[in-house]
Coordinates of C-alpha atoms in Angstrom, one line a residue:
Chain A
M1281 CA 0.0 0.1 0.1
W1282 CA 1.3 3.4 -1.2
Q1283 CA 0.0 7.1 -1.0
G1284 CA 1.3 10.2 -2.8
R1285 CA 1.8 12.1 -6.1
V1286 CA 1.8 10.8 -9.4
K1287 CA 1.5 12.0 -12.8
I1288 CA -0.6 11.4 -15.3
S1289 CA 0.5 10.5 -18.8
V1290 CA -2.9 10.0 -20.7
N1291 CA -6.5 11.0 -20.0
E1292 CA -8.8 10.8 -23.0
E1293 CA -12.3 10.3 -23.4
V1294 CA -12.9 6.4 -25.2
A1295 CA -16.6 6.6 -25.7
P1296 CA -19.5 9.3 -24.8
G1297 CA -18.9 10.0 -20.9
Y1298 CA -16.0 7.2 -20.5
F1299 CA -12.4 8.2 -20.0
R1300 CA -9.2 6.0 -19.7
M1301 CA -6.1 7.2 -17.7
V1302 CA -2.9 6.4 -17.2
L1303 CA -1.1 6.8 -14.3
N1304 CA 3.1 7.1 -13.8
A1305 CA 2.4 5.4 -10.7
P1306 CA 5.4 2.2 -10.5
Q1307 CA 4.8 1.8 -6.5
V1308 CA 1.3 0.9 -6.9
A1309 CA 1.8 -1.0 -10.4
E1310 CA 4.3 -3.2 -8.9
D1311 CA 2.2 -5.0 -6.2
A1312 CA -1.3 -4.8 -8.1
E1313 CA -3.4 -7.3 -9.1
A1314 CA -6.5 -7.6 -10.9
G1315 CA -9.8 -7.0 -9.1
Q1316 CA -7.7 -4.1 -6.8
F1317 CA -8.5 -0.5 -6.9
I1318 CA -6.5 2.7 -6.2
H1319 CA -8.2 5.5 -4.4
I1320 CA -7.9 9.0 -6.1
R1321 CA -7.9 12.3 -4.3
V1322 CA -9.0 14.5 -7.3
N1323 CA -8.4 17.8 -6.1
D1324 CA -6.9 19.5 -2.8
E1325 CA -10.1 21.3 -2.2
Y1326 CA -13.3 20.0 0.5
D1327 CA -16.1 19.5 -2.1
P1328 CA -15.7 16.9 -2.7
L1329 CA -14.0 15.6 0.2
L1330 CA -13.5 12.0 -0.2
R1331 CA -11.4 9.8 -2.3
R1332 CA -13.0 8.3 -5.5
P1333 CA -12.1 4.4 -6.0
L1334 CA -11.4 3.3 -9.3
S1335 CA -10.6 -0.3 -10.3
I1336 CA -7.1 -1.0 -11.7
H1337 CA -7.7 -1.9 -15.2
R1338 CA -4.7 -2.4 -16.9
I1339 CA -0.9 -2.5 -15.9
I1340 CA 1.0 -1.3 -18.8
S1341 CA 4.6 -1.2 -19.5
R1342 CA 6.3 2.2 -19.9
R1343 CA 9.8 1.9 -21.4
L1344 CA 12.4 4.4 -20.4
K1345 CA 14.6 6.5 -22.5
V1346 CA 17.5 5.9 -20.1
K1347 CA 18.7 2.4 -20.8
S1348 CA 16.2 -0.1 -21.6
L1349 CA 14.1 -0.1 -18.4
K1350 CA 10.7 -0.8 -18.1
L1351 CA 8.5 0.7 -15.3
P1352 CA 4.9 -0.4 -15.0
D1353 CA 2.0 1.9 -15.4
I1354 CA -1.4 1.9 -13.8
E1355 CA -4.6 2.4 -16.2
V1356 CA -7.9 3.2 -14.8
L1357 CA -11.0 3.4 -16.9
Y1358 CA -13.9 5.7 -15.3
E1359 CA -17.4 6.7 -16.4
V1360 CA -18.3 10.6 -15.5
V1361 CA -21.0 10.4 -13.1
G1362 CA -20.5 13.0 -10.6
K1363 CA -18.7 16.2 -9.0
G1364 CA -15.3 14.0 -8.5
T1365 CA -15.1 11.8 -11.9
K1366 CA -16.0 15.3 -13.6
I1367 CA -13.3 16.7 -12.0
L1368 CA -11.1 14.0 -12.9
A1369 CA -12.3 14.3 -16.6
G1370 CA -10.7 17.7 -16.8
K1371 CA -7.3 16.5 -15.8
R1372 CA -4.6 16.9 -18.3
P1373 CA -1.3 15.0 -19.1
G1374 CA 1.8 16.1 -16.8
E1375 CA -0.8 17.2 -13.8
D1376 CA -0.3 15.3 -10.8
L1377 CA -2.9 13.1 -8.5
D1378 CA -2.5 11.8 -5.0
I1379 CA -3.6 8.3 -4.9
L1380 CA -3.3 5.6 -2.1
G1381 CA -3.4 1.9 -3.2
P1382 CA -3.5 -1.0 -4.4
L1383 CA -6.5 -1.5 -1.9
G1384 CA -8.5 -4.5 -1.7
N1385 CA -8.7 -8.3 -2.3
G1386 CA -8.4 -8.8 -6.0
F1387 CA -10.1 -11.8 -8.0
K1388 CA -6.9 -14.2 -6.5
L1389 CA -7.0 -16.8 -9.4
G1390 CA -5.7 -19.5 -7.3
C1391 CA -5.6 -23.1 -9.0
V1392 CA -8.2 -22.0 -12.1
S1393 CA -8.6 -23.9 -14.9
G1394 CA -10.4 -25.1 -17.7
T1395 CA -13.2 -23.1 -18.7
V1396 CA -13.1 -19.4 -17.7
I1397 CA -16.5 -16.9 -18.4
L1398 CA -16.1 -13.1 -17.5
I1399 CA -19.0 -11.1 -17.9
A1400 CA -19.2 -7.2 -17.8
G1401 CA -21.7 -4.6 -17.7
G1402 CA -20.7 -1.0 -18.7
M1403 CA -18.0 -0.1 -16.6
G1404 CA -17.6 -3.7 -15.3
V1405 CA -15.1 -4.3 -18.2
A1406 CA -12.5 -2.1 -16.1
P1407 CA -11.2 -4.8 -13.3
L1408 CA -12.0 -8.0 -16.0
L1409 CA -9.4 -6.7 -18.5
A1410 CA -6.7 -6.6 -15.9
L1411 CA -8.2 -10.0 -15.1
A1412 CA -8.3 -11.2 -18.4
E1413 CA -4.3 -10.5 -18.7
E1414 CA -3.3 -12.6 -15.7
I1415 CA -5.8 -15.6 -16.9
R1416 CA -3.7 -15.4 -20.4
R1417 CA -0.9 -16.7 -18.0
E1418 CA -2.8 -19.6 -16.5
E1419 CA -1.6 -22.7 -18.6
K1420 CA -4.2 -24.8 -16.9
V1421 CA -7.1 -22.7 -18.5
K1422 CA -8.5 -23.8 -21.8
D1423 CA -11.3 -21.4 -23.1
T1424 CA -12.0 -18.0 -22.3
Y1425 CA -15.5 -16.5 -22.9
V1426 CA -16.2 -12.8 -22.4
I1427 CA -19.7 -11.3 -22.2
I1428 CA -19.7 -7.8 -22.6
G1429 CA -23.2 -5.9 -22.2
A1430 CA -23.9 -1.9 -22.5
R1431 CA -26.7 0.0 -23.1
T1432 CA -25.9 1.0 -26.7
K1433 CA -22.8 0.2 -29.2
A1434 CA -21.1 3.2 -28.7
L1435 CA -20.4 2.2 -25.1
V1436 CA -19.5 -1.3 -25.7
L1437 CA -15.9 -1.0 -24.0
C1438 CA -12.8 -3.1 -24.4
E1439 CA -14.0 -5.4 -27.1
D1440 CA -11.1 -5.4 -29.4
A1441 CA -8.6 -5.8 -26.2
F1442 CA -10.6 -8.9 -24.7
R1443 CA -10.1 -10.3 -28.5
D1444 CA -6.7 -9.6 -28.4
L1445 CA -6.2 -11.1 -25.1
A1446 CA -7.3 -14.6 -27.1
A1447 CA -10.5 -15.1 -25.5
K1448 CA -12.1 -18.1 -27.6
E1449 CA -15.3 -15.9 -27.9
V1450 CA -16.2 -12.3 -27.2
Q1451 CA -20.1 -11.8 -27.1
V1452 CA -21.9 -8.5 -26.7
A1453 CA -25.5 -7.7 -25.6
T1454 CA -27.0 -4.0 -25.9
D1455 CA -30.2 -2.9 -24.4
D1456 CA -31.1 -1.6 -27.9
G1457 CA -29.7 -4.2 -29.9
S1458 CA -27.1 -2.1 -31.7
R1459 CA -24.5 -4.1 -31.6
G1460 CA -24.6 -7.7 -31.0
Y1461 CA -27.6 -9.6 -29.2
K1462 CA -30.5 -7.1 -28.0
G1463 CA -31.1 -8.2 -24.6
L1464 CA -29.2 -8.5 -21.2
A1465 CA -25.7 -10.1 -20.8
T1466 CA -27.0 -12.4 -18.4
D1467 CA -29.7 -13.9 -21.3
L1468 CA -26.2 -14.6 -23.1
L1469 CA -24.6 -16.1 -19.8
Q1470 CA -27.8 -18.6 -19.7
E1471 CA -27.1 -19.4 -23.1
L1472 CA -23.6 -20.0 -22.8
F1473 CA -24.4 -22.0 -19.6
S1474 CA -26.4 -24.5 -21.7
T1475 CA -23.7 -25.2 -24.5
L1476 CA -21.2 -25.7 -22.0
N1477 CA -20.5 -29.4 -20.1
L1478 CA -20.6 -27.8 -16.6
K1479 CA -19.4 -31.1 -15.1
L1480 CA -16.1 -29.7 -16.4
S1481 CA -14.2 -26.9 -14.3
T1482 CA -15.7 -23.9 -15.3
T1483 CA -15.4 -20.4 -13.2
V1484 CA -17.4 -17.1 -14.0
Y1485 CA -15.8 -13.7 -13.1
A1486 CA -18.1 -11.0 -13.0
C1487 CA -18.7 -7.1 -12.6
G1488 CA -21.1 -4.7 -13.6
P1489 CA -24.6 -2.9 -12.1
E1490 CA -26.2 -4.4 -9.3
G1491 CA -28.9 -5.8 -11.2
M1492 CA -26.7 -7.7 -13.4
L1493 CA -24.7 -9.1 -10.6
R1494 CA -27.5 -10.6 -8.8
E1495 CA -28.8 -12.3 -11.6
V1496 CA -25.3 -13.6 -12.4
A1497 CA -25.0 -14.8 -8.6
A1498 CA -28.6 -16.3 -8.9
L1499 CA -27.8 -18.4 -12.3
T1500 CA -24.4 -19.3 -11.4
V1501 CA -25.4 -20.6 -7.7
A1502 CA -28.3 -22.6 -9.1
K1503 CA -26.2 -24.3 -11.6
G1504 CA -23.2 -24.9 -9.0
V1505 CA -20.7 -22.6 -10.9
P1506 CA -17.8 -21.2 -8.8
C1507 CA -18.4 -17.3 -9.5
R1508 CA -16.2 -14.6 -7.7
M1509 CA -17.7 -10.8 -8.2
S1510 CA -16.2 -7.4 -7.9
L1511 CA -19.0 -5.1 -6.3
E1512 CA -18.9 -1.1 -6.2
N1513 CA -19.5 0.8 -3.3
R1514 CA -19.3 4.3 -2.2
M1515 CA -16.4 4.1 0.5
G1516 CA -14.9 6.5 3.0
C1517 CA -11.1 5.3 3.8
G1518 CA -10.9 2.4 1.5
V1519 CA -8.5 0.7 3.9
G1520 CA -11.0 -0.6 6.2
A1521 CA -11.2 1.4 9.0
C1522 CA -14.3 3.6 8.6
L1523 CA -16.8 0.8 8.3
G1524 CA -18.7 3.1 5.8
C1525 CA -18.8 0.2 2.6
V1526 CA -19.9 -2.7 4.2
V1527 CA -22.3 -5.3 2.3
R1528 CA -24.3 -8.0 4.1
V1529 CA -22.7 -11.5 3.7
K1530 CA -23.6 -14.8 4.6
S1531 CA -20.5 -17.3 5.3
L1532 CA -20.5 -20.2 2.9
Q1533 CA -18.8 -22.3 5.4
S1534 CA -20.7 -21.4 8.6
G1535 CA -23.9 -19.7 7.3
V1536 CA -23.5 -17.0 9.8
E1537 CA -24.6 -13.7 8.5
S1538 CA -22.8 -10.3 9.1
Y1539 CA -21.1 -7.6 7.2
K1540 CA -18.3 -7.3 5.1
R1541 CA -16.1 -4.3 4.0
V1542 CA -16.3 -3.9 0.1
C1543 CA -13.0 -1.9 0.2
K1544 CA -10.9 -4.2 2.6
D1545 CA -12.4 -7.6 2.6
G1546 CA -13.7 -7.4 -0.9
P1547 CA -14.2 -6.1 -3.5
V1548 CA -14.0 -9.4 -5.2
F1549 CA -16.9 -11.8 -3.1
E1550 CA -18.1 -15.3 -3.6
A1551 CA -21.3 -14.6 -5.4
G1552 CA -22.9 -17.0 -3.5
E1553 CA -21.9 -15.2 0.0
I1554 CA -23.5 -12.1 -0.9
I1555 CA -27.2 -11.2 0.5
W1556 CA -28.8 -8.9 -2.3
E1557 CA -31.1 -6.3 -0.2
Chain B
M1120 CA 20.7 28.8 17.9
K1121 CA 17.4 29.1 17.6
S1122 CA 15.2 26.5 20.3
E1123 CA 12.3 24.0 19.2
P1124 CA 9.2 25.3 20.8
N1125 CA 7.6 22.8 22.9
I1126 CA 4.5 20.9 21.4
S1127 CA 4.2 17.9 24.0
V1128 CA 1.1 18.1 25.9
D1129 CA -0.5 16.6 28.9
I1130 CA -4.1 15.9 29.1
A1131 CA -5.4 14.4 32.2
G1132 CA -2.4 12.8 33.3
I1133 CA -2.0 11.4 29.4
K1134 CA 1.7 12.5 28.0
M1135 CA 1.4 13.4 24.1
R1136 CA 4.6 14.0 22.4
C1137 CA 2.3 16.0 20.2
P1138 CA -1.1 17.4 20.4
V1139 CA -2.3 15.3 17.8
M1140 CA -4.4 12.2 18.4
V1141 CA -6.5 10.2 16.1
A1142 CA -10.5 10.4 16.6
S1143 CA -12.3 7.1 17.4
G1144 CA -13.9 5.5 14.5
T1145 CA -11.9 7.0 12.0
F1146 CA -8.7 5.0 12.6
G1147 CA -10.1 1.3 13.3
Y1148 CA -7.5 -0.5 15.4
G1149 CA -4.6 1.4 14.5
E1150 CA -3.8 -1.9 11.9
E1151 CA -5.7 -0.4 8.9
Y1152 CA -3.5 2.7 8.6
A1153 CA 0.0 1.1 10.3
D1154 CA 1.6 0.6 6.6
L1155 CA 1.0 4.0 5.4
L1156 CA 1.9 6.2 8.9
D1157 CA 4.5 5.6 11.6
L1158 CA 2.0 5.1 14.5
S1159 CA 4.9 6.0 16.8
R1160 CA 4.8 9.3 16.2
L1161 CA 1.1 10.4 16.9
G1162 CA 0.1 12.1 20.3
A1163 CA -2.6 9.5 21.0
L1164 CA -4.3 6.8 19.2
V1165 CA -8.1 6.6 19.9
A1166 CA -9.5 3.2 19.0
K1167 CA -13.1 3.0 17.4
G1168 CA -15.6 2.7 20.0
I1169 CA -16.0 -0.9 21.7
T1170 CA -19.2 -2.4 23.1
L1171 CA -19.3 -5.2 26.1
N1172 CA -20.6 -7.7 23.0
P1173 CA -20.2 -7.6 19.4
R1174 CA -22.2 -5.0 17.5
Q1175 CA -22.9 -5.4 13.6
G1176 CA -23.9 -2.0 13.0
N1177 CA -26.5 -0.5 11.0
P1178 CA -27.9 -1.4 7.2
P1179 CA -25.9 0.1 4.6
P1180 CA -25.8 2.4 3.0
R1181 CA -24.0 4.0 5.8
I1182 CA -21.8 7.0 4.4
V1183 CA -22.7 9.8 2.2
E1184 CA -21.0 12.6 1.1
T1185 CA -22.4 16.1 1.6
P1186 CA -20.5 19.4 0.7
A1187 CA -17.0 19.4 2.6
G1188 CA -18.3 16.8 4.6
M1189 CA -20.0 13.5 5.1
L1190 CA -22.7 11.7 6.9
N1191 CA -22.0 8.5 9.0
A1192 CA -24.4 5.9 10.4
I1193 CA -22.1 3.1 11.0
G1194 CA -24.0 2.2 14.2
W1195 CA -21.4 0.9 16.6
E1196 CA -20.4 -2.0 14.4
N1197 CA -17.4 -3.6 16.6
V1198 CA -15.5 -6.7 17.7
G1199 CA -17.0 -6.5 21.2
L1200 CA -14.7 -6.0 24.7
Q1201 CA -13.3 -9.6 24.5
V1202 CA -11.8 -9.5 20.7
F1203 CA -10.6 -6.1 21.6
L1204 CA -8.8 -7.4 24.4
E1205 CA -7.4 -10.6 22.8
E1206 CA -6.8 -9.4 19.1
K1207 CA -6.5 -5.6 18.9
L1208 CA -5.0 -4.5 22.5
P1209 CA -1.8 -6.6 21.7
F1210 CA -0.9 -5.1 18.3
L1211 CA -1.6 -1.5 19.5
K1212 CA 0.5 -2.4 22.8
R1213 CA 3.7 -2.5 20.3
F1214 CA 3.8 1.4 19.5
N1215 CA 4.9 3.8 22.1
T1216 CA 1.6 5.7 21.5
P1217 CA -1.0 6.5 24.1
L1218 CA -3.8 4.4 23.6
I1219 CA -7.3 5.7 24.7
V1220 CA -10.2 3.1 24.5
N1221 CA -13.5 4.7 23.2
V1222 CA -16.1 3.2 25.2
C1223 CA -19.9 2.9 24.3
G1224 CA -23.1 1.4 25.8
K1225 CA -27.0 1.1 25.5
K1226 CA -26.9 0.8 29.4
E1227 CA -24.7 2.0 32.3
E1228 CA -23.8 -1.4 33.6
E1229 CA -22.3 -2.2 30.1
Y1230 CA -20.3 1.3 30.3
V1231 CA -19.0 0.5 33.9
Q1232 CA -18.3 -3.4 33.0
I1233 CA -15.7 -2.3 30.3
A1234 CA -14.3 0.6 32.2
E1235 CA -13.8 -2.1 35.3
R1236 CA -12.1 -4.5 32.8
L1237 CA -10.0 -2.0 31.1
D1238 CA -8.9 -0.3 34.6
D1239 CA -5.3 -2.1 35.3
R1240 CA -5.2 -3.1 31.6
E1241 CA -1.0 -3.0 30.4
G1242 CA -1.6 -0.4 27.4
V1243 CA -4.7 1.2 28.3
A1244 CA -3.9 5.4 28.9
G1245 CA -7.4 6.0 29.1
L1246 CA -10.8 5.8 28.6
E1247 CA -12.8 8.2 26.4
L1248 CA -16.6 7.9 27.1
N1249 CA -18.8 7.8 24.0
I1250 CA -22.3 9.8 25.1
S1251 CA -22.8 11.2 22.0
C1252 CA -23.1 8.7 19.3
P1253 CA -26.3 10.0 17.2
N1254 CA -26.6 6.7 15.4
V1255 CA -27.9 4.2 18.1
R1256 CA -31.5 4.1 19.1
S1257 CA -30.9 3.8 22.8
G1258 CA -27.6 4.3 24.7
G1259 CA -24.9 6.9 23.3
L1260 CA -26.8 10.1 23.2
S1261 CA -29.3 9.3 25.4
F1262 CA -26.7 9.8 28.2
G1263 CA -25.2 13.0 27.0
R1264 CA -28.3 14.6 26.2
E1265 CA -28.8 16.2 29.5
A1266 CA -26.8 17.1 32.5
G1267 CA -28.4 14.7 35.1
A1268 CA -27.9 11.5 33.0
T1269 CA -24.2 12.4 32.2
Q1270 CA -23.4 13.0 35.7
K1271 CA -25.3 9.6 36.9
L1272 CA -23.2 8.1 34.2
V1273 CA -19.9 9.7 34.7
A1274 CA -19.7 9.2 38.3
G1275 CA -20.7 5.3 37.9
V1276 CA -17.7 4.4 35.5
R1277 CA -15.6 6.9 38.0
R1278 CA -16.4 4.6 40.6
V1279 CA -14.8 1.7 39.0
T1280 CA -11.2 3.3 37.1
K1281 CA -8.3 4.8 37.9
L1282 CA -7.9 5.2 34.3
P1283 CA -8.0 9.4 33.2
L1284 CA -11.5 9.6 32.2
I1285 CA -12.2 11.9 29.2
V1286 CA -16.2 12.3 28.2
K1287 CA -16.8 12.9 24.6
L1288 CA -19.6 15.4 24.3
S1289 CA -22.3 16.0 21.5
P1290 CA -23.2 19.3 20.0
N1291 CA -26.4 18.2 19.4
V1292 CA -28.0 19.8 22.6
T1293 CA -29.4 23.1 24.1
D1294 CA -26.5 23.7 26.4
I1295 CA -23.0 22.1 25.7
V1296 CA -21.8 23.5 28.9
S1297 CA -24.0 22.3 31.3
I1298 CA -23.2 18.8 30.0
G1299 CA -19.5 20.1 30.5
R1300 CA -20.1 20.7 33.8
A1301 CA -21.9 17.7 35.1
A1302 CA -19.3 15.7 33.6
Q1303 CA -16.5 17.8 35.4
D1304 CA -18.6 17.4 38.7
A1305 CA -18.9 13.8 38.5
G1306 CA -15.2 13.2 38.2
A1307 CA -14.2 13.6 34.4
D1308 CA -10.5 14.4 34.1
G1309 CA -11.5 15.9 30.2
L1310 CA -13.7 16.4 27.7
S1311 CA -13.7 15.6 23.7
L1312 CA -15.6 18.2 21.8
I1313 CA -17.4 17.5 19.5
N1314 CA -19.1 14.5 18.2
T1315 CA -20.9 14.7 14.6
L1316 CA -24.1 16.8 14.4
V1317 CA -27.3 15.1 13.3
G1318 CA -28.4 15.5 9.8
I1319 CA -29.6 13.9 7.1
A1320 CA -29.3 13.9 2.7
V1321 CA -32.1 13.3 0.5
D1322 CA -32.2 11.5 -2.9
I1323 CA -34.6 13.3 -4.8
K1324 CA -34.7 10.3 -7.6
T1325 CA -36.0 7.9 -5.0
K1326 CA -37.5 10.5 -2.8
R1327 CA -35.9 8.8 0.2
P1328 CA -32.9 9.6 2.6
K1329 CA -29.7 8.3 1.3
L1330 CA -29.0 6.9 4.6
T1331 CA -30.6 3.7 5.6
N1332 CA -30.6 4.9 9.0
I1333 CA -32.1 8.4 7.7
T1334 CA -30.3 10.3 9.8
G1335 CA -26.5 10.2 10.2
G1336 CA -23.7 12.4 11.9
L1337 CA -22.1 14.8 10.0
S1338 CA -18.6 15.7 9.8
G1339 CA -15.5 16.9 8.2
P1340 CA -14.5 20.9 7.5
A1341 CA -18.6 21.6 7.1
I1342 CA -18.7 21.4 11.3
K1343 CA -15.7 23.4 12.2
P1344 CA -16.9 26.5 12.9
V1345 CA -19.8 24.4 15.4
A1346 CA -16.9 22.7 16.8
L1347 CA -14.9 26.0 17.6
R1348 CA -17.6 27.6 19.0
S1349 CA -18.5 24.4 21.4
V1350 CA -14.7 24.5 22.6
W1351 CA -14.6 28.0 23.3
E1352 CA -17.9 27.9 25.0
V1353 CA -17.2 24.8 27.4
A1354 CA -13.2 26.2 27.6
G1355 CA -14.6 29.4 29.4
K1356 CA -16.4 27.6 31.9
V1357 CA -15.5 24.4 32.7
D1358 CA -12.1 23.6 34.3
L1359 CA -11.0 20.5 32.3
P1360 CA -8.5 20.0 29.6
I1361 CA -10.3 19.8 26.3
I1362 CA -9.5 17.9 23.1
G1363 CA -10.7 19.8 20.1
M1364 CA -12.1 18.2 17.3
G1365 CA -14.5 18.6 14.1
G1366 CA -13.4 19.5 10.5
I1367 CA -9.5 19.8 11.2
M1368 CA -7.6 18.9 8.0
T1369 CA -4.4 21.2 8.4
G1370 CA -2.2 22.4 11.4
E1371 CA -4.1 26.0 11.1
D1372 CA -7.3 24.3 11.4
A1373 CA -5.8 22.7 14.7
V1374 CA -4.1 25.7 15.9
E1375 CA -7.8 27.8 15.5
F1376 CA -8.7 24.9 18.1
L1377 CA -5.8 25.2 20.2
L1378 CA -6.3 29.1 20.3
A1379 CA -10.0 28.4 21.5
G1380 CA -9.1 26.7 24.3
A1381 CA -8.2 23.4 23.6
T1382 CA -5.1 21.6 25.1
A1383 CA -5.0 19.0 22.3
V1384 CA -7.0 18.2 19.0
A1385 CA -7.9 15.1 17.4
V1386 CA -8.1 14.3 13.4
G1387 CA -11.1 12.3 12.1
T1388 CA -12.4 12.4 8.8
A1389 CA -9.2 14.0 7.3
N1390 CA -7.7 10.4 8.0
F1391 CA -10.0 9.1 5.2
V1392 CA -8.7 12.3 2.9
N1393 CA -5.3 12.0 3.9
P1394 CA -3.8 8.9 5.7
H1395 CA -1.2 11.0 6.9
A1396 CA -3.2 13.7 8.1
A1397 CA -2.4 13.7 11.8
L1398 CA 1.3 13.7 11.4
D1399 CA 0.8 16.5 8.8
V1400 CA -1.4 18.7 11.2
A1401 CA 1.5 18.2 13.6
E1402 CA 4.0 19.5 11.8
G1403 CA 1.7 22.3 10.8
I1404 CA 1.4 23.1 14.4
R1405 CA 5.0 23.1 14.8
E1406 CA 5.8 25.4 11.9
Y1407 CA 2.9 27.6 13.2
L1408 CA 5.0 27.7 16.7
E1409 CA 7.9 28.7 15.0
E1410 CA 7.2 31.1 12.9
N1411 CA 4.8 32.8 15.3
K1412 CA 8.0 32.6 17.7
I1413 CA 6.0 30.9 20.8
Q1414 CA 8.0 28.8 22.7
D1415 CA 5.1 26.3 24.1
V1416 CA 1.9 25.0 22.5
N1417 CA 0.1 25.3 25.6
S1418 CA 0.4 28.9 25.7
L1419 CA -2.3 28.9 23.0
R1420 CA -5.3 28.1 25.0
E1421 CA -4.7 31.4 26.7
Y1422 CA -5.9 33.3 24.4
G1423 CA -9.5 32.3 23.7
K1424 CA -9.9 33.4 27.5
K1425 CA -9.5 36.9 26.5
W1426 CA -12.0 37.0 23.5

């Protein structure tokens, strides 16, 4: 965990209202895992007061001019939704940003093998692309399927990037049918389930809006398919101290209900342990 | 050669290397921040409030950001006294920083039992009685809203502990001075001012409050003027050392509290924004003293008396 000021090298709009930002932050990138996040202070003013959590989208290598040294950079993806992200969108390359990270527990691939399905809704592609990079290095993973859901064609993010990562198949669903299947990403998951032999090792990773995650959890629990999902929540400290970002869970082992901190115990949880309000 | 100003203070017998502590509930049990700053450099650490038994807290959403502040309604989620003693205290004892334990309860007996069990516990420098939490239905603020109830509770705890006893007061009262006096009469050694201000934020899309608890406690820079007023009022009328808190983000903010009559300050919400805030604030105080050629931080609190 590191906190300090880092330089912004890229901040560009990649789709209407969606930006990608690259931060020269090797101190954070070196330890970062897919599913972790950084906590960003958008400026030095008191309004907005709190930091903004953003998933680590990619860890990219930056070649230095001197010698042939390479340093890892952090890339984040964000949607302009409020005061904080609006300020972020106005930042120029060369400006500094105060960041804290890497924070939270990532996807933790462990001994994943066989078939892997990534399902993302909207901004949910952010941590899943980092995960796809990690999965590519897993020799025991045979096939990777990617399902991306978005409101409309212009907001389908990272489709090519997932293809480049050697996904076996990338499917797209849009609410208005302007690209790919017209309907929900979870419809495509259900269909994919019907074509696969789920008795063989299959794992689902998900990130997206709550409605989608709830449905993914229902589908995977019903089929007995292991599924890990990254949750989003408003946060205070980001390090587990304030207990502001909790989610209700039921322990898969003991059945005991409690609150867990999205920032510290998560943001990645087992689909089956989350109690949806 | 220029001499370094003195920034050490004594609050009710608790000797602090600098006048800055971290406020209860904003710093967990220290573990969460230990990677980010040297806990041995803090003036004191006030642990997250503990109750006799573990508590799960309020259903989320529990926090919401507001202009220059935030509302929280955590609802005393904590591990309970036993786990605190077994798992949290050993870690906190490793640092050469006074530990003040924030004590919460629904009933007087609960405060008394916790105080009894902490009384001669190694590593505990003092107690902070939380009679000002606005986010629980019973206990907390119900003891701190009225002088008689405050006096009875503090006296009850005083009987069972020799530890320095600090009482944390709420600004959500008609007359904060009368509550401070009641605490003093019952044997308190110091006062923490202030806990959060009760507030509401509304989501106009859902037409519902943003917090499940409806109300929450407002903290952050937005409450600083109210906190300063409370400190100044009480400092002039109650003869107890005061730990001032409420929206302190910088050394300058802290100096305002010290001038208003506080002996020490606590940094709360600022920890979320800047994990290094408490140490930055302490450094800011030291710089202010140097720039203004003031030899001792303890001389600042005399100024407020003349206002």
